[in-house]
Amino acid sequence: ILEDSTFFHATWYTALFTIVTVLLINVIAFAVALLLTKGIKGTNIFRTVFFMPNLIGGIVLGYIWQTLLNGLLSMWGQPLLKLSATNGFIGMIILLLWQQIGYMMIIYVAGLNNVSPDLIEAAQIDGAGRWKQTLYVTIPCILPMVIVMATLSLGNVLNAGFDQIFNLYSPLTYSTGDIIDTYVYRQSLVNGQYSFGTAVGLFKSGVSLFLTAVAYKLAYKFAGYRIF
């Protein structure tokens, strides 16, 4: 596998895709949670809308997005088809991650609700607006939780979501959408190279184990979090 350029290509795209999506998920989920804790109208409806996709399986969500994508392709034709076959494929997959935003949103909402009202009131008395309250009070209070969630996500760097990507998988997207899981699927189940696919899977498991250990070390160092 170390002599296969396609393997390194799939590994690079897997890591890049996961890092980008983890950052986007945390940033967007925090922004949504912050809006929902500001007392806007229809909060419960928005929470349901954002969290509901988390209850839908990846395969089902992938088929839903594939149906929508096919509709867009029929409307715009070749330009969108060309985009989906090149780097735009990564962007389209990222759109599927609204399935995970709802879960992180719930965690951030719980953290924001635990911020002491006395600190917010003191900041208001000092003349701090909503932006400064968020920057100097809210974020520092939930920063340990953010660090824990971010570091624990490190162990999943090589898990980019096989279910969603497989539904949009085709020879057109091999060059820009191939991740380790789909690469193993193609090499072992499609091409019949079971030993080669097993080696790639073992490599992924070893790297994931190492990254998980590093994540727990970082979580304990920066946030005092440990499970044993």
CSV table of C-alpha atoms in Angstrom, one decimal:
chain,number,residue,atom,x,y,z
A,1,ILE,CA,0.0,0.0,0.0
A,2,LEU,CA,3.0,2.4,0.5
A,3,GLU,CA,3.8,2.0,-3.1
A,4,ASP,CA,0.3,2.9,-4.3
A,5,SER,CA,-0.2,6.6,-5.1
A,6,THR,CA,-4.0,6.2,-5.1
A,7,PHE,CA,-3.8,5.1,-1.4
A,8,PHE,CA,-2.0,8.3,-0.4
A,9,HIS,CA,-4.4,10.4,-2.5
A,10,ALA,CA,-7.4,8.8,-0.7
A,11,THR,CA,-5.7,9.3,2.7
A,12,TRP,CA,-5.0,13.0,1.9
A,13,TYR,CA,-8.6,13.6,0.8
A,14,THR,CA,-9.9,11.8,3.9
A,15,ALA,CA,-7.9,13.9,6.3
A,16,LEU,CA,-8.6,17.2,4.4
A,17,PHE,CA,-12.3,16.5,4.2
A,18,THR,CA,-12.6,15.5,7.9
A,19,ILE,CA,-10.6,18.5,9.2
A,20,VAL,CA,-12.6,21.0,7.1
A,21,THR,CA,-15.9,19.5,8.1
A,22,VAL,CA,-15.1,19.3,11.8
A,23,LEU,CA,-14.1,23.0,11.8
A,24,LEU,CA,-17.3,23.9,9.9
A,25,ILE,CA,-19.5,21.8,12.1
A,26,ASN,CA,-18.2,23.3,15.3
A,27,VAL,CA,-18.3,26.9,14.1
A,28,ILE,CA,-21.8,26.6,12.5
A,29,ALA,CA,-23.2,24.6,15.5
A,30,PHE,CA,-21.9,27.2,18.0
A,31,ALA,CA,-23.3,30.1,15.9
A,32,VAL,CA,-26.7,28.4,15.7
A,33,ALA,CA,-26.7,27.5,19.4
A,34,LEU,CA,-25.8,31.1,20.3
A,35,LEU,CA,-28.7,32.4,18.2
A,36,LEU,CA,-31.1,29.9,19.8
A,37,THR,CA,-30.1,31.0,23.4
A,38,LYS,CA,-30.8,34.7,22.6
A,39,GLY,CA,-34.5,34.2,23.0
A,40,ILE,CA,-35.5,34.5,19.3
A,41,LYS,CA,-39.0,33.5,18.3
A,42,GLY,CA,-39.6,29.9,17.3
A,43,THR,CA,-36.6,28.5,19.2
A,44,ASN,CA,-38.2,25.0,19.6
A,45,ILE,CA,-39.0,24.8,15.9
A,46,PHE,CA,-35.5,25.8,14.9
A,47,ARG,CA,-34.0,23.2,17.3
A,48,THR,CA,-36.2,20.5,15.9
A,49,VAL,CA,-35.4,21.5,12.3
A,50,PHE,CA,-31.6,21.4,13.0
A,51,PHE,CA,-31.6,18.3,15.1
A,52,MET,CA,-34.0,16.2,13.0
A,53,PRO,CA,-31.4,15.3,10.3
A,54,ASN,CA,-29.3,13.7,13.0
A,55,LEU,CA,-32.0,11.0,13.4
A,56,ILE,CA,-31.9,10.2,9.7
A,57,GLY,CA,-29.5,7.5,8.6
A,58,GLY,CA,-26.6,8.4,6.4
A,59,ILE,CA,-27.8,6.1,3.5
A,60,VAL,CA,-31.3,7.8,3.6
A,61,LEU,CA,-29.8,11.2,3.8
A,62,GLY,CA,-27.5,10.4,0.9
A,63,TYR,CA,-30.4,9.3,-1.3
A,64,ILE,CA,-32.3,12.5,-0.5
A,65,TRP,CA,-29.3,14.6,-1.5
A,66,GLN,CA,-28.8,12.5,-4.6
A,67,THR,CA,-32.4,13.1,-5.6
A,68,LEU,CA,-31.9,16.9,-5.1
A,69,LEU,CA,-28.6,16.8,-7.0
A,70,ASN,CA,-30.2,15.0,-9.9
A,71,GLY,CA,-32.9,17.6,-10.0
A,72,LEU,CA,-30.3,20.4,-10.1
A,73,LEU,CA,-28.4,18.5,-12.8
A,74,SER,CA,-31.5,18.4,-14.9
A,75,MET,CA,-32.0,22.1,-14.5
A,76,TRP,CA,-28.4,23.3,-15.2
A,77,GLY,CA,-27.0,20.4,-17.1
A,78,GLN,CA,-23.3,20.3,-18.1
A,79,PRO,CA,-21.9,23.1,-15.9
A,80,LEU,CA,-23.1,21.5,-12.7
A,81,LEU,CA,-22.2,18.0,-13.9
A,82,LYS,CA,-18.7,19.2,-14.6
A,83,LEU,CA,-18.5,20.8,-11.2
A,84,SER,CA,-19.7,17.7,-9.4
A,85,ALA,CA,-17.0,15.7,-11.2
A,86,THR,CA,-14.1,17.9,-10.1
A,87,ASN,CA,-13.3,19.7,-6.8
A,88,GLY,CA,-17.0,20.7,-6.4
A,89,PHE,CA,-17.6,17.2,-5.2
A,90,ILE,CA,-16.0,17.9,-1.9
A,91,GLY,CA,-18.2,21.0,-1.4
A,92,MET,CA,-21.3,19.0,-2.2
A,93,ILE,CA,-20.4,16.4,0.4
A,94,ILE,CA,-19.8,19.1,3.0
A,95,LEU,CA,-23.4,20.1,2.5
A,96,LEU,CA,-24.4,16.7,3.8
A,97,LEU,CA,-22.9,17.5,7.2
A,98,TRP,CA,-25.9,19.4,8.3
A,99,GLN,CA,-26.8,15.9,9.6
A,100,GLN,CA,-24.2,16.4,12.3
A,101,ILE,CA,-24.6,20.1,13.0
A,102,GLY,CA,-27.8,19.4,15.0
A,103,TYR,CA,-26.0,17.1,17.5
A,104,MET,CA,-23.2,19.5,18.1
A,105,MET,CA,-25.8,22.3,18.4
A,106,ILE,CA,-27.5,20.5,21.3
A,107,ILE,CA,-24.1,20.2,23.1
A,108,TYR,CA,-23.3,23.9,22.7
A,109,VAL,CA,-26.8,24.9,23.8
A,110,ALA,CA,-26.3,22.9,27.0
A,111,GLY,CA,-23.0,24.6,27.5
A,112,LEU,CA,-24.3,28.1,26.9
A,113,ASN,CA,-27.2,27.5,29.3
A,114,ASN,CA,-24.7,26.8,32.0
A,115,VAL,CA,-23.0,30.2,31.6
A,116,SER,CA,-23.6,32.2,34.8
A,117,PRO,CA,-26.2,34.9,34.3
A,118,ASP,CA,-24.3,37.0,36.9
A,119,LEU,CA,-21.4,37.2,34.5
A,120,ILE,CA,-23.6,38.3,31.7
A,121,GLU,CA,-25.3,40.9,33.9
A,122,ALA,CA,-21.9,42.2,35.1
A,123,ALA,CA,-20.8,42.6,31.5
A,124,GLN,CA,-24.0,44.5,30.6
A,125,ILE,CA,-23.4,46.8,33.6
A,126,ASP,CA,-19.9,47.5,32.3
A,127,GLY,CA,-21.4,48.5,28.9
A,128,ALA,CA,-20.5,45.4,26.9
A,129,GLY,CA,-22.8,44.7,23.9
A,130,ARG,CA,-23.8,41.3,22.7
A,131,TRP,CA,-20.6,40.8,20.7
A,132,LYS,CA,-18.3,41.7,23.6
A,133,GLN,CA,-20.4,39.5,25.9
A,134,THR,CA,-20.0,36.6,23.6
A,135,LEU,CA,-16.3,37.3,23.1
A,136,TYR,CA,-15.2,38.0,26.7
A,137,VAL,CA,-17.8,36.0,28.7
A,138,THR,CA,-19.6,33.3,26.8
A,139,ILE,CA,-16.6,31.8,24.8
A,140,PRO,CA,-14.2,31.7,27.8
A,141,CYS,CA,-16.8,30.0,29.9
A,142,ILE,CA,-17.4,27.2,27.4
A,143,LEU,CA,-13.9,27.0,26.0
A,144,PRO,CA,-13.0,23.8,28.0
A,145,MET,CA,-16.0,22.0,26.4
A,146,VAL,CA,-15.0,23.3,23.0
A,147,ILE,CA,-11.4,22.0,23.5
A,148,VAL,CA,-12.7,18.6,24.6
A,149,MET,CA,-15.0,18.3,21.6
A,150,ALA,CA,-12.4,19.4,19.1
A,151,THR,CA,-9.6,17.2,20.5
A,152,LEU,CA,-11.9,14.1,20.7
A,153,SER,CA,-12.7,14.7,17.0
A,154,LEU,CA,-9.1,14.2,16.2
A,155,GLY,CA,-9.5,10.4,16.6
A,156,ASN,CA,-12.0,10.4,13.7
A,157,VAL,CA,-9.8,12.2,11.2
A,158,LEU,CA,-9.8,9.2,8.9
A,159,ASN,CA,-13.5,8.6,9.2
A,160,ALA,CA,-15.1,10.8,6.6
A,161,GLY,CA,-18.6,9.3,6.4
A,162,PHE,CA,-18.8,6.3,4.1
A,163,ASP,CA,-22.6,6.2,3.9
A,164,GLN,CA,-23.0,9.7,2.5
A,165,ILE,CA,-20.1,9.6,0.2
A,166,PHE,CA,-20.9,6.2,-1.2
A,167,ASN,CA,-24.3,7.4,-2.4
A,168,LEU,CA,-22.6,10.0,-4.6
A,169,TYR,CA,-19.7,7.8,-5.6
A,170,SER,CA,-18.9,7.1,-9.2
A,171,PRO,CA,-15.9,6.9,-11.5
A,172,LEU,CA,-16.3,10.6,-12.2
A,173,THR,CA,-15.5,11.4,-8.6
A,174,TYR,CA,-12.7,9.0,-7.9
A,175,SER,CA,-10.1,11.7,-8.5
A,176,THR,CA,-11.6,14.2,-6.0
A,177,GLY,CA,-13.9,12.2,-3.8
A,178,ASP,CA,-12.1,8.9,-3.0
A,179,ILE,CA,-11.7,8.4,0.8
A,180,ILE,CA,-10.1,5.5,2.6
A,181,ASP,CA,-13.3,3.7,3.2
A,182,THR,CA,-14.5,3.9,-0.4
A,183,TYR,CA,-11.0,3.0,-1.5
A,184,VAL,CA,-11.1,-0.2,0.6
A,185,TYR,CA,-14.5,-1.0,-0.7
A,186,ARG,CA,-13.4,-0.6,-4.3
A,187,GLN,CA,-10.2,-2.6,-3.9
A,188,SER,CA,-11.6,-5.4,-1.8
A,189,LEU,CA,-15.2,-6.0,-2.8
A,190,VAL,CA,-15.1,-4.7,-6.3
A,191,ASN,CA,-11.6,-5.7,-7.5
A,192,GLY,CA,-11.4,-8.8,-5.3
A,193,GLN,CA,-8.1,-7.7,-3.6
A,194,TYR,CA,-9.2,-8.7,-0.1
A,195,SER,CA,-5.7,-8.9,1.4
A,196,PHE,CA,-4.8,-5.4,0.0
A,197,GLY,CA,-8.1,-4.0,1.4
A,198,THR,CA,-7.4,-5.6,4.7
A,199,ALA,CA,-3.9,-4.0,4.9
A,200,VAL,CA,-5.4,-0.6,4.2
A,201,GLY,CA,-8.1,-1.1,6.8
A,202,LEU,CA,-5.5,-2.2,9.3
A,203,PHE,CA,-3.3,0.9,8.5
A,204,LYS,CA,-6.4,3.1,9.1
A,205,SER,CA,-7.2,1.5,12.4
A,206,GLY,CA,-3.6,1.9,13.6
A,207,VAL,CA,-3.5,5.6,12.7
A,208,SER,CA,-6.9,6.2,14.3
A,209,LEU,CA,-5.8,4.5,17.5
A,210,PHE,CA,-2.7,6.7,17.7
A,211,LEU,CA,-4.7,9.9,17.0
A,212,THR,CA,-7.3,8.9,19.7
A,213,ALA,CA,-4.5,8.5,22.3
A,214,VAL,CA,-3.1,11.9,21.3
A,215,ALA,CA,-6.6,13.4,21.5
A,216,TYR,CA,-7.1,12.2,25.1
A,217,LYS,CA,-3.7,13.6,26.0
A,218,LEU,CA,-4.5,17.0,24.6
A,219,ALA,CA,-8.0,17.0,26.2
A,220,TYR,CA,-6.4,16.3,29.6
A,221,LYS,CA,-3.7,18.9,29.1
A,222,PHE,CA,-5.8,21.8,28.0
A,223,ALA,CA,-9.2,21.0,29.6
A,224,GLY,CA,-8.5,18.6,32.4
A,225,TYR,CA,-10.7,16.0,30.8
A,226,ARG,CA,-10.1,12.3,31.3
A,227,ILE,CA,-12.2,9.1,31.4
A,228,PHE,CA,-9.7,6.9,33.2
